[in-house]
């Protein structure tokens, strides 16, 4: 099992990773961040992506969908932003956020690796 810091370091090792965060979407607060920089403020990204998650959860409720969100992908011109909602015990209301350089990243592999990181994360 890995703690938050170790998990975020692993996420940053994913090919093409720019930055990663563990976020509480009930509050919009980043519980941990790594990477980012002047072009990607992970604290702002955490708060903004909290709104995305909340909107999708509300939409699913309004549609009566009885399913769970695995991940949400936002594709920009030069980046992928991947949001993976955590489902392990004790992680209710949390998601992993990963920003990737579109040119260097393999999206399928990044999704697979993020799922593996989630499975090893201990909160």
C-alpha positions as YAML, in Angstrom:
chain: A
units: angstrom
residues:
- id: 1
  name: UNK
  ca: [0.00, 0.00, 0.00]
- id: 2
  name: UNK
  ca: [1.18, 3.51, -0.81]
- id: 3
  name: UNK
  ca: [0.50, 6.83, 0.88]
- id: 4
  name: UNK
  ca: [-0.58, 10.02, -0.88]
- id: 5
  name: UNK
  ca: [2.95, 11.33, -1.48]
- id: 6
  name: UNK
  ca: [4.19, 8.04, -2.93]
- id: 7
  name: UNK
  ca: [1.11, 7.70, -5.12]
- id: 8
  name: UNK
  ca: [1.48, 11.20, -6.53]
- id: 9
  name: UNK
  ca: [5.17, 10.58, -7.25]
- id: 10
  name: UNK
  ca: [4.16, 7.44, -9.15]
- id: 11
  name: UNK
  ca: [1.57, 9.41, -11.10]
- id: 12
  name: UNK
  ca: [4.21, 11.94, -12.13]
- id: 13
  name: UNK
  ca: [6.27, 9.06, -13.55]
- id: 14
  name: UNK
  ca: [3.53, 8.27, -16.08]
- id: 15
  name: UNK
  ca: [4.80, 9.08, -19.58]
- id: 16
  name: UNK
  ca: [3.83, 12.65, -20.46]
- id: 17
  name: UNK
  ca: [2.72, 13.63, -16.94]
- id: 18
  name: UNK
  ca: [2.76, 17.37, -16.21]
- id: 19
  name: UNK
  ca: [1.22, 17.32, -12.76]
- id: 20
  name: UNK
  ca: [-1.00, 15.32, -10.43]
- id: 21
  name: UNK
  ca: [-3.18, 15.93, -7.40]
- id: 22
  name: UNK
  ca: [-5.34, 14.09, -4.91]
- id: 23
  name: UNK
  ca: [-8.50, 16.14, -4.47]
- id: 24
  name: UNK
  ca: [-11.45, 16.14, -2.07]
- id: 25
  name: UNK
  ca: [-14.41, 17.08, -4.26]
- id: 26
  name: UNK
  ca: [-16.69, 17.75, -1.33]
- id: 27
  name: UNK
  ca: [-14.52, 20.75, -0.41]
- id: 28
  name: UNK
  ca: [-12.56, 21.38, -3.63]
- id: 29
  name: UNK
  ca: [-9.28, 21.19, -1.69]
- id: 30
  name: UNK
  ca: [-6.16, 19.49, -3.00]
- id: 31
  name: UNK
  ca: [-4.91, 17.06, -0.35]
- id: 32
  name: UNK
  ca: [-1.63, 16.71, -2.19]
- id: 33
  name: UNK
  ca: [-0.03, 17.94, -5.42]
- id: 34
  name: UNK
  ca: [3.07, 17.28, -7.45]
- id: 35
  name: UNK
  ca: [4.38, 18.91, -10.62]
- id: 36
  name: UNK
  ca: [2.45, 21.61, -12.38]
- id: 37
  name: UNK
  ca: [4.31, 24.89, -12.57]
- id: 38
  name: UNK
  ca: [3.64, 28.36, -13.94]
- id: 39
  name: UNK
  ca: [1.44, 27.00, -16.74]
- id: 40
  name: UNK
  ca: [-0.57, 24.65, -14.52]
- id: 41
  name: UNK
  ca: [-1.63, 25.76, -11.03]
- id: 42
  name: UNK
  ca: [-2.74, 22.48, -9.47]
- id: 43
  name: UNK
  ca: [-4.63, 24.20, -6.64]
- id: 44
  name: UNK
  ca: [-6.78, 26.07, -9.16]
- id: 45
  name: UNK
  ca: [-7.13, 22.91, -11.26]
- id: 46
  name: UNK
  ca: [-8.30, 20.96, -8.19]
- id: 47
  name: UNK
  ca: [-11.02, 23.50, -7.43]
- id: 48
  name: UNK
  ca: [-12.11, 23.78, -11.07]
- id: 49
  name: UNK
  ca: [-12.24, 20.05, -11.63]
- id: 50
  name: UNK
  ca: [-14.28, 19.67, -8.46]
- id: 51
  name: UNK
  ca: [-17.00, 21.61, -10.27]
- id: 52
  name: UNK
  ca: [-16.71, 19.20, -13.23]
- id: 53
  name: UNK
  ca: [-17.12, 16.16, -10.97]
- id: 54
  name: UNK
  ca: [-20.06, 17.67, -9.09]
- id: 55
  name: UNK
  ca: [-21.79, 18.58, -12.37]
- id: 56
  name: UNK
  ca: [-21.39, 15.07, -13.76]
- id: 57
  name: UNK
  ca: [-22.66, 13.47, -10.54]
- id: 58
  name: UNK
  ca: [-25.72, 15.78, -10.63]
- id: 59
  name: UNK
  ca: [-26.35, 15.00, -14.30]
- id: 60
  name: UNK
  ca: [-26.23, 11.26, -13.61]
- id: 61
  name: UNK
  ca: [-28.69, 11.69, -10.72]
- id: 62
  name: UNK
  ca: [-31.06, 13.72, -12.90]
- id: 63
  name: UNK
  ca: [-30.88, 11.06, -15.61]
- id: 64
  name: UNK
  ca: [-31.50, 8.31, -13.09]
- id: 65
  name: UNK
  ca: [-28.30, 6.52, -14.02]
- id: 66
  name: UNK
  ca: [-27.41, 3.90, -11.41]
- id: 67
  name: UNK
  ca: [-23.77, 3.59, -12.39]
- id: 68
  name: UNK
  ca: [-20.41, 4.85, -11.14]
- id: 69
  name: UNK
  ca: [-18.00, 7.24, -12.81]
- id: 70
  name: UNK
  ca: [-14.65, 5.57, -13.47]
- id: 71
  name: UNK
  ca: [-12.93, 8.57, -14.93]
- id: 72
  name: UNK
  ca: [-13.56, 11.80, -16.77]
- id: 73
  name: UNK
  ca: [-11.37, 12.87, -19.66]
- id: 74
  name: UNK
  ca: [-10.96, 16.47, -20.77]
- id: 75
  name: UNK
  ca: [-9.07, 16.85, -24.03]
- id: 76
  name: UNK
  ca: [-7.39, 20.17, -24.75]
- id: 77
  name: UNK
  ca: [-5.34, 21.15, -27.79]
- id: 78
  name: UNK
  ca: [-2.07, 20.12, -26.18]
- id: 79
  name: UNK
  ca: [-3.06, 18.27, -23.01]
- id: 80
  name: UNK
  ca: [-5.21, 15.53, -21.56]
- id: 81
  name: UNK
  ca: [-6.73, 16.09, -18.13]
- id: 82
  name: UNK
  ca: [-7.76, 12.84, -16.49]
- id: 83
  name: UNK
  ca: [-9.97, 12.70, -13.39]
- id: 84
  name: UNK
  ca: [-10.26, 9.31, -11.68]
- id: 85
  name: UNK
  ca: [-12.84, 9.02, -8.89]
- id: 86
  name: UNK
  ca: [-11.58, 6.81, -6.07]
- id: 87
  name: UNK
  ca: [-13.71, 3.90, -4.99]
- id: 88
  name: UNK
  ca: [-11.62, 2.22, -2.31]
- id: 89
  name: UNK
  ca: [-12.83, 2.15, 1.27]
- id: 90
  name: UNK
  ca: [-12.31, 5.47, 3.04]
- id: 91
  name: UNK
  ca: [-11.90, 7.41, -0.21]
- id: 92
  name: UNK
  ca: [-15.45, 8.61, -0.73]
- id: 93
  name: UNK
  ca: [-15.44, 12.09, -2.24]
- id: 94
  name: UNK
  ca: [-11.87, 11.90, -3.54]
- id: 95
  name: UNK
  ca: [-10.37, 11.87, -7.01]
- id: 96
  name: UNK
  ca: [-6.95, 11.63, -8.59]
- id: 97
  name: UNK
  ca: [-6.25, 14.32, -11.15]
- id: 98
  name: UNK
  ca: [-3.56, 13.89, -13.79]
- id: 99
  name: UNK
  ca: [-2.54, 16.40, -16.46]
- id: 100
  name: UNK
  ca: [-0.67, 14.95, -19.44]
- id: 101
  name: UNK
  ca: [1.20, 16.39, -22.40]
- id: 102
  name: UNK
  ca: [-0.82, 15.15, -25.37]
- id: 103
  name: UNK
  ca: [2.23, 14.62, -27.61]
- id: 104
  name: UNK
  ca: [4.19, 12.50, -25.11]
- id: 105
  name: UNK
  ca: [1.35, 10.64, -23.41]
- id: 106
  name: UNK
  ca: [-0.31, 7.33, -24.21]
- id: 107
  name: UNK
  ca: [-3.84, 7.87, -22.91]
- id: 108
  name: UNK
  ca: [-4.75, 4.19, -22.60]
- id: 109
  name: UNK
  ca: [-1.58, 3.43, -20.64]
- id: 110
  name: UNK
  ca: [-2.07, 6.49, -18.44]
- id: 111
  name: UNK
  ca: [-5.60, 5.36, -17.55]
- id: 112
  name: UNK
  ca: [-4.33, 1.87, -16.74]
- id: 113
  name: UNK
  ca: [-1.47, 3.19, -14.60]
- id: 114
  name: UNK
  ca: [-3.75, 5.60, -12.74]
- id: 115
  name: UNK
  ca: [-6.11, 2.72, -11.96]
- id: 116
  name: UNK
  ca: [-3.16, 0.75, -10.56]
- id: 117
  name: UNK
  ca: [-2.08, 3.73, -8.43]
- id: 118
  name: UNK
  ca: [-5.63, 4.01, -7.09]
- id: 119
  name: UNK
  ca: [-5.60, 0.33, -6.09]
- id: 120
  name: UNK
  ca: [-2.37, 0.79, -4.12]
- id: 121
  name: UNK
  ca: [-3.34, 4.08, -2.46]
- id: 122
  name: UNK
  ca: [-3.93, 3.86, 1.27]
- id: 123
  name: UNK
  ca: [-5.69, 6.76, 2.96]
...
